[in-house]
Amino acid sequence: MPKANETVLEIDLQALEHNYNFLKSKIKANTKFLAVVKAYAYGSDAVIIARKLAELGVDYFAVAYTKEGALLREAGIQTPILVLHPQPVNFKQIIEKCLEPSIYTARVLRKFLEVTSEQKQKNYPIHLKFNTGLNRLGFLENDVDYIAKELSGRDELKIVSVFSHLAASEDPAERSFSEKQIRSFKKIINTVKAKLPGTPFRHMLNTSGILNYPEAQFEMVRCGIGLYGYANDPRIDALLMPVATLKSVISQIHRVEPNESVGYNRAYTSEGPRMTATLPVGHADGIGRHYGKETGWVLVHGKKAPIIGNVCMDMMMIDITGIACNEGDEVVIFGKHLSAEKQAHRAGTISYELITGISQRVKRHIL
Ligand SMILES: *Cc1c(COP(=O)(O)O)cnc(C)c1O
């Protein structure tokens, strides 16, 4: 790997391929694989990641918002793209870019019917989202009659799939709740089959669902975080490879005398003489203030250096006392050799938040 000479997010496409093959090995050969590439492919680079996954043969992509799907189409991605959380204001763009909306509430269904009808669309693919306990988005089983009434005698829309989402698929203590969600989903499917036209396929599992509820794969799984190298389970994390590694460099080294302070609000005070280094990466790049005050640490030549004081907007300071290093040397903030999950955990959050938060200011470097 090349040494970083500024703050960069390295994206390792071989790691992506490894994770994809690992996750594929956990599902039945005929189960479709949807790759979730929302939020710039979990903070990495949506187009680069989607191109690689399309080449590897994924069946579907999902994004959260229309704009994210449009970006992929503009980059030439032709795989079907499910938009998980569209708003009616974007329905024209959805159709223009051949994106497939999740329809999760009556308002959204009516509006999409209106737009597809104006445009004289026939059998436009939609995906019906059902709420089985997450209480975030989705119809309830009782809404099936309403949906049937809205769709009856019309041919603008085609229900391609029916899906739901688990609330705690990573948590063994919530197994009975997850199983209850799976049972409700099956019940909903029976009602859908009885009352709605077509033969939609079914999907419910995210990454942890794939690992913990193999019996609920149905015809497709929706995998996000696992592709990027994390699985909410240390035993599985050990088998995956982080795709993104955030690196930076040492801009300046300081010798700090006892009782001197470092950084804004003088949040760090040295007890003895210390060596500190300033890095060109801060909360505007996605390393929030909660990583400061020795909560998070970085690796300098493989050695742990705590982040001291308050993280600034564009910089942060680390304690390098006892580590042989120079200005210009590379520092690893998370990724290979320093798990984003563990870094995030120290700051009371999860890998998802840390990796998706790396701002567009940080250069992406594709390996
Ligand atoms: C983000 C998301 C996923 C992917 O979840 P991971 O835990 O990252 O695998 C799957 N389904 C829905 C509805 C999502 O919003």
GROMACS .gro file of C-alpha atoms and ligand atoms in nm:
model
  382
    1MET     CA    1   0.000   0.000   0.000
    2PRO     CA    2   0.134   0.347  -0.082
    3LYS     CA    3   0.211   0.579   0.208
    4ALA     CA    4  -0.036   0.861   0.256
    5ASN     CA    5   0.099   1.214   0.219
    6GLU     CA    6  -0.227   1.389   0.307
    7THR     CA    7  -0.559   1.281   0.457
    8VAL     CA    8  -0.702   1.010   0.231
    9LEU     CA    9  -0.964   0.742   0.246
   10GLU     CA   10  -0.817   0.435   0.082
   11ILE     CA   11  -1.070   0.205  -0.078
   12ASP     CA   12  -0.962  -0.152  -0.130
   13LEU     CA   13  -1.164  -0.323  -0.401
   14GLN     CA   14  -1.003  -0.660  -0.332
   15ALA     CA   15  -1.133  -0.638   0.023
   16LEU     CA   16  -1.478  -0.567  -0.122
   17GLU     CA   17  -1.456  -0.873  -0.344
   18HIS     CA   18  -1.344  -1.086  -0.050
   19ASN     CA   19  -1.638  -0.968   0.164
   20TYR     CA   20  -1.884  -1.019  -0.120
   21ASN     CA   21  -1.764  -1.377  -0.173
   22PHE     CA   22  -1.781  -1.445   0.200
   23LEU     CA   23  -2.138  -1.313   0.227
   24LYS     CA   24  -2.245  -1.497  -0.089
   25SER     CA   25  -2.118  -1.817   0.073
   26LYS     CA   26  -2.370  -1.759   0.355
   27ILE     CA   27  -2.674  -1.755   0.128
   28LYS     CA   28  -2.836  -2.017  -0.091
   29ALA     CA   29  -2.713  -2.025  -0.450
   30ASN     CA   30  -3.048  -1.909  -0.587
   31THR     CA   31  -3.102  -1.627  -0.336
   32LYS     CA   32  -3.057  -1.288  -0.500
   33PHE     CA   33  -2.800  -1.049  -0.355
   34LEU     CA   34  -2.890  -0.683  -0.317
   35ALA     CA   35  -2.594  -0.460  -0.231
   36VAL     CA   36  -2.682  -0.155  -0.024
   37VAL     CA   37  -2.475   0.138  -0.155
   38LYS     CA   38  -2.657   0.424   0.018
   39ALA     CA   39  -2.466   0.715   0.175
   40TYR     CA   40  -2.186   0.702  -0.086
   41ALA     CA   41  -2.150   0.327  -0.032
   42TYR     CA   42  -2.121   0.366   0.344
   43GLY     CA   43  -1.891   0.665   0.314
   44SER     CA   44  -1.653   0.521   0.055
   45ASP     CA   45  -1.739   0.592  -0.311
   46ALA     CA   46  -2.074   0.483  -0.448
   47VAL     CA   47  -1.981   0.471  -0.816
   48ILE     CA   48  -1.653   0.283  -0.773
   49ILE     CA   49  -1.809   0.035  -0.533
   50ALA     CA   50  -2.121  -0.017  -0.747
   51ARG     CA   51  -1.913  -0.070  -1.062
   52LYS     CA   52  -1.706  -0.335  -0.889
   53LEU     CA   53  -2.013  -0.507  -0.743
   54ALA     CA   54  -2.193  -0.497  -1.080
   55GLU     CA   55  -1.889  -0.665  -1.231
   56LEU     CA   56  -1.905  -0.929  -0.955
   57GLY     CA   57  -2.266  -0.993  -1.051
   58VAL     CA   58  -2.488  -0.848  -0.778
   59ASP     CA   59  -2.857  -0.869  -0.867
   60TYR     CA   60  -2.979  -0.541  -0.722
   61PHE     CA   61  -2.861  -0.219  -0.562
   62ALA     CA   62  -3.036  -0.015  -0.296
   63VAL     CA   63  -2.989   0.349  -0.207
   64ALA     CA   64  -3.179   0.557   0.047
   65TYR     CA   65  -3.262   0.857  -0.171
   66THR     CA   66  -3.338   0.928  -0.534
   67LYS     CA   67  -3.034   1.149  -0.580
   68GLU     CA   68  -2.808   0.859  -0.485
   69GLY     CA   69  -2.970   0.635  -0.744
   70ALA     CA   70  -2.948   0.905  -1.012
   71LEU     CA   71  -2.573   0.935  -0.946
   72LEU     CA   72  -2.530   0.563  -1.017
   73ARG     CA   73  -2.735   0.579  -1.337
   74GLU     CA   74  -2.535   0.879  -1.457
   75ALA     CA   75  -2.221   0.671  -1.402
   76GLY     CA   76  -2.362   0.401  -1.630
   77ILE     CA   77  -2.480   0.146  -1.373
   78GLN     CA   78  -2.758  -0.064  -1.531
   79THR     CA   79  -2.841  -0.303  -1.248
   80PRO     CA   80  -3.190  -0.251  -1.096
   81ILE     CA   81  -3.181   0.007  -0.816
   82LEU     CA   82  -3.427   0.008  -0.527
   83VAL     CA   83  -3.477   0.350  -0.363
   84LEU     CA   84  -3.555   0.272   0.000
   85HIS     CA   85  -3.687   0.607   0.113
   86PRO     CA   86  -3.810   0.820  -0.176
   87GLN     CA   87  -4.022   1.134  -0.147
   88PRO     CA   88  -4.297   1.222  -0.397
   89VAL     CA   89  -4.113   1.539  -0.503
   90ASN     CA   90  -3.858   1.310  -0.671
   91PHE     CA   91  -4.094   1.074  -0.852
   92LYS     CA   92  -4.032   1.224  -1.196
   93GLN     CA   93  -3.660   1.174  -1.151
   94ILE     CA   94  -3.718   0.820  -1.025
   95ILE     CA   95  -3.893   0.735  -1.351
   96GLU     CA   96  -3.651   0.927  -1.568
   97LYS     CA   97  -3.359   0.733  -1.418
   98CYS     CA   98  -3.538   0.395  -1.413
   99LEU     CA   99  -3.516   0.369  -1.035
  100GLU     CA  100  -3.753   0.146  -0.839
  101PRO     CA  101  -3.924   0.310  -0.542
  102SER     CA  102  -4.008   0.153  -0.211
  103ILE     CA  103  -4.372   0.235  -0.151
  104TYR     CA  104  -4.421   0.257   0.223
  105THR     CA  105  -4.734   0.459   0.292
  106ALA     CA  106  -5.066   0.549   0.131
  107ARG     CA  107  -4.957   0.905   0.049
  108VAL     CA  108  -4.655   0.776  -0.142
  109LEU     CA  109  -4.863   0.514  -0.325
  110ARG     CA  110  -5.125   0.769  -0.436
  111LYS     CA  111  -4.861   1.015  -0.553
  112PHE     CA  112  -4.669   0.751  -0.744
  113LEU     CA  113  -4.989   0.633  -0.912
  114GLU     CA  114  -5.064   0.992  -1.008
  115VAL     CA  115  -4.722   1.049  -1.166
  116THR     CA  116  -4.706   0.711  -1.345
  117SER     CA  117  -5.057   0.762  -1.474
  118GLU     CA  118  -4.976   1.112  -1.609
  119GLN     CA  119  -4.677   0.960  -1.785
  120LYS     CA  120  -4.881   0.665  -1.916
  121GLN     CA  121  -4.645   0.415  -1.757
  122LYS     CA  122  -4.734   0.045  -1.765
  123ASN     CA  123  -4.612  -0.210  -1.509
  124TYR     CA  124  -4.364   0.031  -1.351
  125PRO     CA  125  -4.168  -0.171  -1.090
  126ILE     CA  126  -4.235  -0.088  -0.726
  127HIS     CA  127  -4.145  -0.257  -0.398
  128LEU     CA  128  -4.393  -0.267  -0.110
  129LYS     CA  129  -4.243  -0.207   0.232
  130PHE     CA  130  -4.412  -0.352   0.539
  131ASN     CA  131  -4.355  -0.259   0.900
  132THR     CA  132  -4.317  -0.568   1.121
  133GLY     CA  133  -4.190  -0.399   1.436
  134LEU     CA  134  -3.918  -0.148   1.356
  135ASN     CA  135  -4.187   0.120   1.339
  136ARG     CA  136  -3.988   0.331   1.098
  137LEU     CA  137  -4.135   0.293   0.748
  138GLY     CA  138  -4.390   0.058   0.601
  139PHE     CA  139  -4.751  -0.046   0.561
  140LEU     CA  140  -4.927  -0.273   0.805
  141GLU     CA  141  -5.099  -0.596   0.710
  142ASN     CA  142  -5.434  -0.415   0.740
  143ASP     CA  143  -5.332  -0.179   0.462
  144VAL     CA  144  -5.330  -0.457   0.202
  145ASP     CA  145  -5.702  -0.409   0.135
  146TYR     CA  146  -5.646  -0.040   0.077
  147ILE     CA  147  -5.354  -0.110  -0.160
  148ALA     CA  148  -5.567  -0.364  -0.349
  149LYS     CA  149  -5.842  -0.104  -0.388
  150GLU     CA  150  -5.601   0.162  -0.515
  151LEU     CA  151  -5.447  -0.076  -0.768
  152SER     CA  152  -5.762  -0.246  -0.885
  153GLY     CA  153  -5.835  -0.202  -1.255
  154ARG     CA  154  -5.509  -0.015  -1.316
  155ASP     CA  155  -5.188  -0.124  -1.483
  156GLU     CA  156  -4.943   0.158  -1.415
  157LEU     CA  157  -4.760  -0.033  -1.142
  158LYS     CA  158  -4.615  -0.377  -1.095
  159ILE     CA  159  -4.533  -0.503  -0.745
  160VAL     CA  160  -4.191  -0.656  -0.797
  161SER     CA  161  -4.116  -0.735  -0.436
  162VAL     CA  162  -4.248  -0.720  -0.083
  163PHE     CA  163  -4.008  -0.653   0.201
  164SER     CA  164  -3.956  -0.573   0.565
  165HIS     CA  165  -3.664  -0.490   0.792
  166LEU     CA  166  -3.548  -0.639   1.122
  167ALA     CA  167  -3.507  -0.410   1.422
  168ALA     CA  168  -3.232  -0.598   1.608
  169SER     CA  169  -3.089  -0.866   1.380
  170GLU     CA  170  -2.745  -0.832   1.540
  171ASP     CA  171  -2.867  -0.885   1.896
  172PRO     CA  172  -2.896  -1.245   2.026
  173ALA     CA  173  -3.096  -1.115   2.323
  174GLU     CA  174  -3.367  -1.003   2.078
  175ARG     CA  175  -3.392  -1.336   1.895
  176SER     CA  176  -3.755  -1.391   1.994
  177PHE     CA  177  -3.848  -1.041   1.873
  178SER     CA  178  -3.672  -1.101   1.540
  179GLU     CA  179  -3.847  -1.436   1.503
  180LYS     CA  180  -4.178  -1.267   1.572
  181GLN     CA  181  -4.099  -1.015   1.296
  182ILE     CA  182  -4.022  -1.301   1.056
  183ARG     CA  183  -4.355  -1.468   1.144
  184SER     CA  184  -4.548  -1.144   1.089
  185PHE     CA  185  -4.372  -1.097   0.755
  186LYS     CA  186  -4.479  -1.447   0.644
  187LYS     CA  187  -4.835  -1.371   0.744
  188ILE     CA  188  -4.829  -1.045   0.550
  189ILE     CA  189  -4.695  -1.229   0.247
  190ASN     CA  190  -4.990  -1.468   0.255
  191THR     CA  191  -5.230  -1.177   0.265
  192VAL     CA  192  -5.044  -1.003  -0.018
  193LYS     CA  193  -5.053  -1.321  -0.227
  194ALA     CA  194  -5.426  -1.358  -0.168
  195LYS     CA  195  -5.520  -0.997  -0.236
  196LEU     CA  196  -5.266  -0.828  -0.461
  197PRO     CA  197  -5.180  -0.900  -0.824
  198GLY     CA  198  -4.852  -1.054  -0.942
  199THR     CA  199  -4.598  -1.281  -0.774
  200PRO     CA  200  -4.364  -1.046  -0.592
  201PHE     CA  201  -4.040  -1.181  -0.447
  202ARG     CA  202  -3.963  -1.136  -0.078
  203HIS     CA  203  -3.673  -0.999   0.127
  204MET     CA  204  -3.608  -0.914   0.488
  205LEU     CA  205  -3.243  -0.966   0.589
  206ASN     CA  206  -2.964  -0.712   0.630
  207THR     CA  207  -2.603  -0.821   0.702
  208SER     CA  208  -2.664  -0.945   1.057
  209GLY     CA  209  -2.987  -1.104   0.942
  210ILE     CA  210  -2.794  -1.305   0.681
  211LEU     CA  211  -2.561  -1.429   0.954
  212ASN     CA  212  -2.820  -1.494   1.225
  213TYR     CA  213  -3.145  -1.586   1.048
  214PRO     CA  214  -3.052  -1.802   0.747
  215GLU     CA  215  -3.405  -1.945   0.747
  216ALA     CA  216  -3.543  -1.604   0.645
  217GLN     CA  217  -3.349  -1.544   0.324
  218PHE     CA  218  -3.658  -1.574   0.105
  219GLU     CA  219  -3.568  -1.477  -0.254
  220MET     CA  220  -3.326  -1.193  -0.179
  221VAL     CA  221  -3.107  -1.046   0.096
  222ARG     CA  222  -3.004  -0.681   0.138
  223CYS     CA  223  -2.646  -0.649   0.246
  224GLY     CA  224  -2.473  -0.327   0.346
  225ILE     CA  225  -2.219  -0.309   0.627
  226GLY     CA  226  -2.081  -0.661   0.571
  227LEU     CA  227  -1.965  -0.566   0.222
  228TYR     CA  228  -1.760  -0.287   0.375
  229GLY     CA  229  -1.595  -0.522   0.624
  230TYR     CA  230  -1.799  -0.508   0.946
  231ALA     CA  231  -2.069  -0.741   1.073
  232ASN     CA  232  -2.168  -0.641   1.427
  233ASP     CA  233  -1.999  -0.961   1.550
  234PRO     CA  234  -1.628  -0.983   1.635
  235ARG     CA  235  -1.607  -1.346   1.516
  236ILE     CA  236  -1.735  -1.248   1.172
  237ASP     CA  237  -1.540  -0.919   1.164
  238ALA     CA  238  -1.226  -1.132   1.189
  239LEU     CA  239  -1.321  -1.301   0.860
  240LEU     CA  240  -1.403  -0.979   0.673
  241MET     CA  241  -1.168  -0.709   0.545
  242PRO     CA  242  -1.230  -0.336   0.597
  243VAL     CA  243  -1.278  -0.173   0.256
  244ALA     CA  244  -1.206   0.184   0.370
  245THR     CA  245  -0.895   0.293   0.559
  246LEU     CA  246  -0.870   0.652   0.674
  247LYS     CA  247  -0.513   0.773   0.679
  248SER     CA  248  -0.352   1.106   0.751
  249VAL     CA  249  -0.006   1.249   0.807
  250ILE     CA  250   0.178   1.430   1.082
  251SER     CA  251   0.182   1.801   0.994
  252GLN     CA  252   0.383   1.918   1.293
  253ILE     CA  253   0.540   1.778   1.608
  254HIS     CA  254   0.552   1.974   1.936
  255ARG     CA  255   0.730   1.921   2.262
  256VAL     CA  256   0.489   2.017   2.537
  257GLU     CA  257   0.624   2.102   2.882
  258PRO     CA  258   0.453   1.991   3.206
  259ASN     CA  259   0.131   2.180   3.277
  260GLU     CA  260   0.099   2.318   2.927
  261SER     CA  261  -0.234   2.276   2.753
  262VAL     CA  262  -0.307   2.155   2.401
  263GLY     CA  263  -0.588   2.273   2.175
  264TYR     CA  264  -0.914   2.464   2.213
  265ASN     CA  265  -1.063   2.518   2.556
  266ARG     CA  266  -0.733   2.385   2.694
  267ALA     CA  267  -0.906   2.048   2.720
  268TYR     CA  268  -0.575   1.862   2.759
  269THR     CA  269  -0.310   1.949   3.014
  270SER     CA  270   0.020   1.766   3.021
  271GLU     CA  271   0.132   1.612   3.346
  272GLY     CA  272   0.488   1.562   3.235
  273PRO     CA  273   0.682   1.654   2.923
  274ARG     CA  274   0.500   1.512   2.619
  275MET     CA  275   0.550   1.493   2.245
  276THR     CA  276   0.238   1.576   2.044
  277ALA     CA  277   0.158   1.570   1.675
  278THR     CA  278  -0.099   1.769   1.480
  279LEU     CA  279  -0.291   1.591   1.203
  280PRO     CA  280  -0.479   1.758   0.912
  281VAL     CA  281  -0.811   1.589   0.990
  282GLY     CA  282  -1.092   1.712   1.215
  283HIS     CA  283  -1.460   1.703   1.286
  284ALA     CA  284  -1.540   1.857   0.946
  285ASP     CA  285  -1.382   1.546   0.794
  286GLY     CA  286  -1.597   1.315   1.003
  287ILE     CA  287  -1.395   1.256   1.318
  288GLY     CA  288  -1.635   1.401   1.573
  289ARG     CA  289  -1.546   1.570   1.898
  290HIS     CA  290  -1.647   1.258   2.089
  291TYR     CA  291  -1.323   1.092   1.969
  292GLY     CA  292  -1.121   1.356   2.153
  293LYS     CA  293  -1.004   1.365   2.515
  294GLU     CA  294  -0.820   1.032   2.476
  295THR     CA  295  -1.136   0.844   2.381
  296GLY     CA  296  -1.012   0.748   2.037
  297TRP     CA  297  -0.661   0.672   1.922
  298VAL     CA  298  -0.472   0.639   1.598
  299LEU     CA  299  -0.181   0.425   1.484
  300VAL     CA  300   0.160   0.579   1.419
  301HIS     CA  301   0.396   0.317   1.277
  302GLY     CA  302   0.170   0.055   1.430
  303LYS     CA  303   0.176   0.214   1.778
  304LYS     CA  304  -0.125   0.356   1.959
  305ALA     CA  305  -0.136   0.734   1.994
  306PRO     CA  306  -0.437   0.878   2.180
  307ILE     CA  307  -0.630   1.175   2.039
  308ILE     CA  308  -0.584   1.446   2.300
  309GLY     CA  309  -0.794   1.750   2.388
  310ASN     CA  310  -1.078   1.866   2.168
  311VAL     CA  311  -1.092   1.761   1.803
  312CYS     CA  312  -1.086   2.085   1.597
  313MET     CA  313  -1.273   2.147   1.270
  314ASP     CA  314  -0.975   2.074   1.047
  315MET     CA  315  -0.717   1.923   1.281
  316MET     CA  316  -0.662   1.705   1.579
  317MET     CA  317  -0.372   1.647   1.812
  318ILE     CA  318  -0.233   1.314   1.926
  319ASP     CA  319   0.014   1.212   2.194
  320ILE     CA  320   0.318   1.051   2.033
  321THR     CA  321   0.539   1.039   2.342
  322GLY     CA  322   0.772   0.740   2.309
  323ILE     CA  323   0.685   0.674   1.944
  324ALA     CA  324   0.969   0.726   1.699
  325CYS     CA  325   0.815   0.933   1.419
  326ASN     CA  326   0.868   1.244   1.210
  327GLU     CA  327   0.669   1.520   1.049
  328GLY     CA  328   0.527   1.387   0.722
  329ASP     CA  329   0.484   1.031   0.855
  330GLU     CA  330   0.163   0.837   0.793
  331VAL     CA  331  -0.104   0.784   1.059
  332VAL     CA  332  -0.396   0.537   1.042
  333ILE     CA  333  -0.727   0.653   1.193
  334PHE     CA  334  -0.941   0.349   1.112
  335GLY     CA  335  -0.960   0.061   0.868
  336LYS     CA  336  -0.699  -0.206   0.817
  337HIS     CA  337  -0.512  -0.272   1.142
  338LEU     CA  338  -0.746  -0.042   1.339
  339SER     CA  339  -1.107  -0.154   1.324
  340ALA     CA  340  -1.363   0.124   1.270
  341GLU     CA  341  -1.598  -0.081   1.487
  342LYS     CA  342  -1.359  -0.072   1.783
  343GLN     CA  343  -1.274   0.294   1.727
  344ALA     CA  344  -1.645   0.379   1.714
  345HIS     CA  345  -1.722   0.165   2.016
  346ARG     CA  346  -1.474   0.358   2.231
  347ALA     CA  347  -1.667   0.676   2.147
  348GLY     CA  348  -2.005   0.519   2.223
  349THR     CA  349  -2.115   0.476   1.863
  350ILE     CA  350  -2.106   0.214   1.587
  351SER     CA  351  -1.896   0.149   1.278
  352TYR     CA  352  -2.184   0.263   1.053
  353GLU     CA  353  -2.170   0.616   1.192
  354LEU     CA  354  -1.793   0.648   1.178
  355ILE     CA  355  -1.748   0.519   0.823
  356THR     CA  356  -2.047   0.695   0.666
  357GLY     CA  357  -1.946   1.025   0.823
  358ILE     CA  358  -1.621   1.079   0.631
  359SER     CA  359  -1.687   1.401   0.445
  360GLN     CA  360  -1.650   1.456   0.074
  361ARG     CA  361  -1.355   1.685   0.150
  362VAL     CA  362  -1.139   1.377   0.211
  363LYS     CA  363  -0.980   1.249  -0.106
  364ARG     CA  364  -1.073   0.893  -0.201
  365HIS     CA  365  -0.786   0.679  -0.318
  366ILE     CA  366  -0.887   0.359  -0.497
  367LEU     CA  367  -0.656   0.058  -0.458
  368LIG     C1  368  -2.936   0.017   0.537
  368LIG     C2  369  -3.034  -0.091   0.515
  368LIG     C3  370  -2.991  -0.223   0.494
  368LIG     C4  371  -2.848  -0.267   0.509
  368LIG     O1  372  -2.820  -0.295   0.644
  368LIG     P1  373  -2.677  -0.348   0.692
  368LIG     O2  374  -2.693  -0.369   0.837
  368LIG     O3  375  -2.580  -0.238   0.660
  368LIG     O4  376  -2.648  -0.471   0.614
  368LIG     C5  377  -3.087  -0.317   0.459
  368LIG     N1  378  -3.218  -0.284   0.450
  368LIG     C6  379  -3.262  -0.158   0.474
  368LIG     C7  380  -3.408  -0.129   0.464
  368LIG     C8  381  -3.173  -0.058   0.509
  368LIG     O5  382  -3.217   0.065   0.535
   0.00000   0.00000   0.00000
